């Protein structure tokens, strides 16, 4: 569950299986409801992204935003977020947050119905991309998201079935208008199950 990121102040952020921590020089801060005004407690932090001075944390109970002063939790109960489990996050230059979302909190789930799709949050509106409006298949999970300098979104997809190497949608590219799918059928990719993509 854990990952670390540097922010623009030189702080190191760590998302762990039991909460969020920040290291600034030699000073440690663990963000819980008992020692800070955080909405997070000792819950798993699945993924982190930093955009300027804003920290975005993906949890099993929704998306959490920390702007340095205020904490906000977005969940299916208080927003149009379509599912509670945030598997991964990427933030583009204009501040839009992209995430893979699921109903299932088990990272190793083989339930083909648990993945909901790719979601964009622009600070107000939530847009869901799934098998109805993108090349994502119903059984595909979003394994990772990367955004290049031109704003293209790159999506690593895979089947929910752990050893199914044929039904992933490959690498998807979205330029905010057009989707392009890179698969075994149209590229030298050896597999349609893509574990990670980065730019």
CSV table of C-alpha atoms in Angstrom, one decimal:
chain,number,residue,atom,x,y,z
A,1,UNK,CA,0.0,0.0,0.0
A,2,UNK,CA,2.8,2.4,0.7
A,3,UNK,CA,4.3,5.0,-1.6
A,4,UNK,CA,6.3,8.1,-1.2
A,5,UNK,CA,6.3,11.5,-3.0
A,6,UNK,CA,8.3,14.7,-2.7
A,7,UNK,CA,6.3,17.9,-2.7
A,8,UNK,CA,7.5,21.4,-3.8
A,9,UNK,CA,8.5,22.2,-0.2
A,10,UNK,CA,10.9,19.2,0.0
A,11,UNK,CA,8.7,17.2,2.2
A,12,UNK,CA,8.4,13.5,1.7
A,13,UNK,CA,4.9,12.0,1.9
A,14,UNK,CA,4.3,8.4,2.7
A,15,UNK,CA,1.0,6.6,2.2
A,16,UNK,CA,1.0,3.4,4.3
A,17,UNK,CA,-1.4,0.6,5.2
A,18,UNK,CA,-2.2,2.5,8.4
A,19,UNK,CA,-2.3,6.1,7.4
A,20,UNK,CA,-0.5,9.1,5.9
A,21,UNK,CA,2.8,10.6,7.1
A,22,UNK,CA,5.0,13.5,6.1
A,23,UNK,CA,8.7,14.0,6.7
A,24,UNK,CA,10.1,17.5,6.5
A,25,UNK,CA,13.8,17.4,7.3
A,26,UNK,CA,13.9,15.5,10.6
A,27,UNK,CA,10.3,16.4,11.6
A,28,UNK,CA,7.7,13.6,11.2
A,29,UNK,CA,3.9,14.2,11.1
A,30,UNK,CA,1.4,11.4,11.1
A,31,UNK,CA,-2.0,12.6,10.1
A,32,UNK,CA,-4.8,11.1,12.2
A,33,UNK,CA,-8.0,12.4,13.6
A,34,UNK,CA,-6.6,12.5,17.1
A,35,UNK,CA,-3.5,14.6,16.5
A,36,UNK,CA,-4.5,16.8,13.5
A,37,UNK,CA,-7.7,18.0,11.9
A,38,UNK,CA,-7.3,15.3,9.2
A,39,UNK,CA,-10.3,13.4,7.9
A,40,UNK,CA,-7.9,10.4,7.6
A,41,UNK,CA,-7.3,8.1,10.4
A,42,UNK,CA,-5.4,4.8,10.5
A,43,UNK,CA,-6.7,3.7,7.1
A,44,UNK,CA,-4.9,2.3,4.1
A,45,UNK,CA,-3.5,5.0,1.7
A,46,UNK,CA,-3.5,3.2,-1.7
A,47,UNK,CA,-2.0,6.0,-3.8
A,48,UNK,CA,-0.8,9.6,-3.6
A,49,UNK,CA,-0.5,12.4,-6.1
A,50,UNK,CA,0.8,16.0,-5.6
A,51,UNK,CA,-0.4,19.0,-7.6
A,52,UNK,CA,1.3,22.2,-6.5
A,53,UNK,CA,0.6,22.5,-2.8
A,54,UNK,CA,-2.3,20.0,-2.9
A,55,UNK,CA,-2.0,16.4,-1.8
A,56,UNK,CA,-4.5,13.9,-3.2
A,57,UNK,CA,-4.8,10.5,-1.4
A,58,UNK,CA,-6.6,7.5,-2.7
A,59,UNK,CA,-8.2,5.4,0.0
A,60,UNK,CA,-10.6,2.4,0.3
A,61,UNK,CA,-13.2,5.0,1.3
A,62,UNK,CA,-12.8,7.6,-1.4
A,63,UNK,CA,-10.6,10.4,-2.5
A,64,UNK,CA,-9.1,12.8,0.0
A,65,UNK,CA,-7.8,16.3,-0.7
A,66,UNK,CA,-5.4,18.2,1.5
A,67,UNK,CA,-4.6,21.8,0.4
A,68,UNK,CA,-2.2,22.5,3.2
A,69,UNK,CA,-5.0,23.8,5.5
A,70,UNK,CA,-8.3,22.0,4.8
A,71,UNK,CA,-9.1,18.3,4.4
A,72,UNK,CA,-11.9,17.1,2.1
A,73,UNK,CA,-13.1,13.6,1.6
A,74,UNK,CA,-15.0,12.7,-1.6
A,75,UNK,CA,-17.0,9.5,-1.4
A,76,UNK,CA,-20.0,8.0,-3.2
A,77,UNK,CA,-22.1,9.2,-0.2
A,78,UNK,CA,-21.3,12.9,-0.5
A,79,UNK,CA,-20.4,13.3,-4.2
A,80,UNK,CA,-20.8,11.9,-7.6
A,81,UNK,CA,-17.7,9.7,-7.2
A,82,UNK,CA,-19.0,6.4,-8.7
A,83,UNK,CA,-17.0,4.0,-6.4
A,84,UNK,CA,-15.2,4.2,-3.1
A,85,UNK,CA,-11.9,2.4,-3.8
A,86,UNK,CA,-9.3,4.6,-5.5
A,87,UNK,CA,-6.7,2.3,-7.1
A,88,UNK,CA,-4.4,5.0,-8.6
A,89,UNK,CA,-4.2,8.7,-9.3
A,90,UNK,CA,-2.6,11.1,-11.7
A,91,UNK,CA,-3.0,14.9,-11.8
A,92,UNK,CA,-2.6,16.9,-15.0
A,93,UNK,CA,-1.2,20.4,-15.2
A,94,UNK,CA,-4.7,22.1,-15.1
A,95,UNK,CA,-5.5,20.3,-11.8
A,96,UNK,CA,-7.8,17.6,-13.2
A,97,UNK,CA,-7.5,14.4,-11.2
A,98,UNK,CA,-7.7,11.1,-13.0
A,99,UNK,CA,-8.2,7.9,-11.1
A,100,UNK,CA,-9.0,4.2,-11.5
A,101,UNK,CA,-11.9,3.4,-9.3
A,102,UNK,CA,-13.3,0.1,-8.0
A,103,UNK,CA,-16.0,-1.2,-5.7
A,104,UNK,CA,-13.7,-3.9,-4.4
A,105,UNK,CA,-11.1,-3.1,-1.7
A,106,UNK,CA,-9.0,-6.3,-2.3
A,107,UNK,CA,-6.1,-5.4,-4.6
A,108,UNK,CA,-5.9,-9.0,-5.7
A,109,UNK,CA,-9.6,-9.4,-6.4
A,110,UNK,CA,-10.6,-11.7,-9.2
A,111,UNK,CA,-14.2,-10.3,-9.3
A,112,UNK,CA,-14.6,-9.1,-12.8
A,113,UNK,CA,-17.4,-6.8,-11.8
A,114,UNK,CA,-15.5,-4.8,-9.1
A,115,UNK,CA,-13.7,-2.3,-11.5
A,116,UNK,CA,-15.9,0.6,-12.3
A,117,UNK,CA,-13.6,2.5,-14.6
A,118,UNK,CA,-11.5,5.6,-15.1
A,119,UNK,CA,-12.8,8.8,-13.5
A,120,UNK,CA,-11.9,12.4,-14.1
A,121,UNK,CA,-12.6,15.0,-11.4
A,122,UNK,CA,-12.2,18.7,-12.4
A,123,UNK,CA,-12.9,20.0,-8.9
A,124,UNK,CA,-16.6,20.2,-9.6
A,125,UNK,CA,-17.7,17.5,-12.1
A,126,UNK,CA,-17.0,13.8,-12.2
A,127,UNK,CA,-16.7,12.0,-15.5
A,128,UNK,CA,-16.7,8.2,-15.7
A,129,UNK,CA,-15.0,6.4,-18.6
A,130,UNK,CA,-15.9,2.7,-18.9
A,131,UNK,CA,-16.7,0.1,-21.5
A,132,UNK,CA,-19.7,2.2,-22.8
A,133,UNK,CA,-17.6,5.3,-23.7
A,134,UNK,CA,-14.0,4.1,-24.0
A,135,UNK,CA,-12.0,1.1,-25.2
A,136,UNK,CA,-11.9,-0.2,-21.6
A,137,UNK,CA,-13.6,-3.6,-21.4
A,138,UNK,CA,-16.0,-4.5,-18.6
A,139,UNK,CA,-13.5,-6.9,-17.0
A,140,UNK,CA,-10.6,-4.5,-17.2
A,141,UNK,CA,-8.9,-2.8,-14.3
A,142,UNK,CA,-7.0,0.4,-14.5
A,143,UNK,CA,-3.5,-0.6,-13.3
A,144,UNK,CA,-1.8,2.8,-13.7
A,145,UNK,CA,-2.3,6.3,-15.2
A,146,UNK,CA,0.4,8.6,-16.6
A,147,UNK,CA,0.0,12.1,-18.2
A,148,UNK,CA,2.5,13.4,-20.6
A,149,UNK,CA,3.6,17.0,-21.3
A,150,UNK,CA,0.9,17.4,-24.0
A,151,UNK,CA,-1.8,16.3,-21.6
A,152,UNK,CA,-2.3,12.9,-23.1
A,153,UNK,CA,-3.6,10.3,-20.6
A,154,UNK,CA,-1.9,6.9,-20.8
A,155,UNK,CA,-3.7,4.0,-19.2
A,156,UNK,CA,-2.4,0.6,-18.3
A,157,UNK,CA,-5.2,-2.0,-18.4
A,158,UNK,CA,-5.5,-5.6,-17.5
A,159,UNK,CA,-8.1,-8.3,-16.9
A,160,UNK,CA,-9.4,-8.8,-13.4
A,161,UNK,CA,-8.5,-12.4,-13.8
A,162,UNK,CA,-5.0,-12.6,-12.4
A,163,UNK,CA,-3.6,-15.0,-15.0
A,164,UNK,CA,-5.6,-13.8,-18.0
A,165,UNK,CA,-3.2,-12.3,-20.5
A,166,UNK,CA,-5.6,-12.0,-23.4
A,167,UNK,CA,-8.5,-9.8,-22.4
A,168,UNK,CA,-6.8,-6.6,-21.3
A,169,UNK,CA,-7.3,-3.6,-23.5
A,170,UNK,CA,-3.6,-3.0,-23.7
A,171,UNK,CA,-2.2,0.6,-23.3
A,172,UNK,CA,-4.9,3.2,-23.9
A,173,UNK,CA,-4.1,6.8,-24.9
A,174,UNK,CA,-6.7,9.6,-24.4
A,175,UNK,CA,-6.1,13.1,-25.7
A,176,UNK,CA,-9.4,14.4,-24.3
A,177,UNK,CA,-11.2,13.8,-27.6
A,178,UNK,CA,-9.9,10.5,-29.1
A,179,UNK,CA,-9.0,7.2,-27.6
A,180,UNK,CA,-6.2,5.0,-29.1
A,181,UNK,CA,-5.7,1.4,-28.0
A,182,UNK,CA,-2.3,-0.2,-28.3
A,183,UNK,CA,-2.6,-4.0,-28.1
A,184,UNK,CA,-0.9,-7.2,-29.3
A,185,UNK,CA,-3.0,-7.0,-32.4
A,186,UNK,CA,-1.7,-3.6,-33.7
A,187,UNK,CA,1.7,-3.3,-32.0
A,188,UNK,CA,4.7,-5.5,-31.0
A,189,UNK,CA,3.4,-5.5,-27.4
A,190,UNK,CA,3.8,-9.1,-26.1
A,191,UNK,CA,0.8,-9.0,-23.8
A,192,UNK,CA,-2.5,-7.1,-23.4
A,193,UNK,CA,-2.1,-7.2,-19.6
A,194,UNK,CA,-0.2,-4.0,-18.8
A,195,UNK,CA,1.0,-3.7,-15.2
A,196,UNK,CA,2.3,-0.1,-15.4
A,197,UNK,CA,2.8,2.8,-17.8
A,198,UNK,CA,4.9,5.9,-17.2
A,199,UNK,CA,6.1,8.9,-19.2
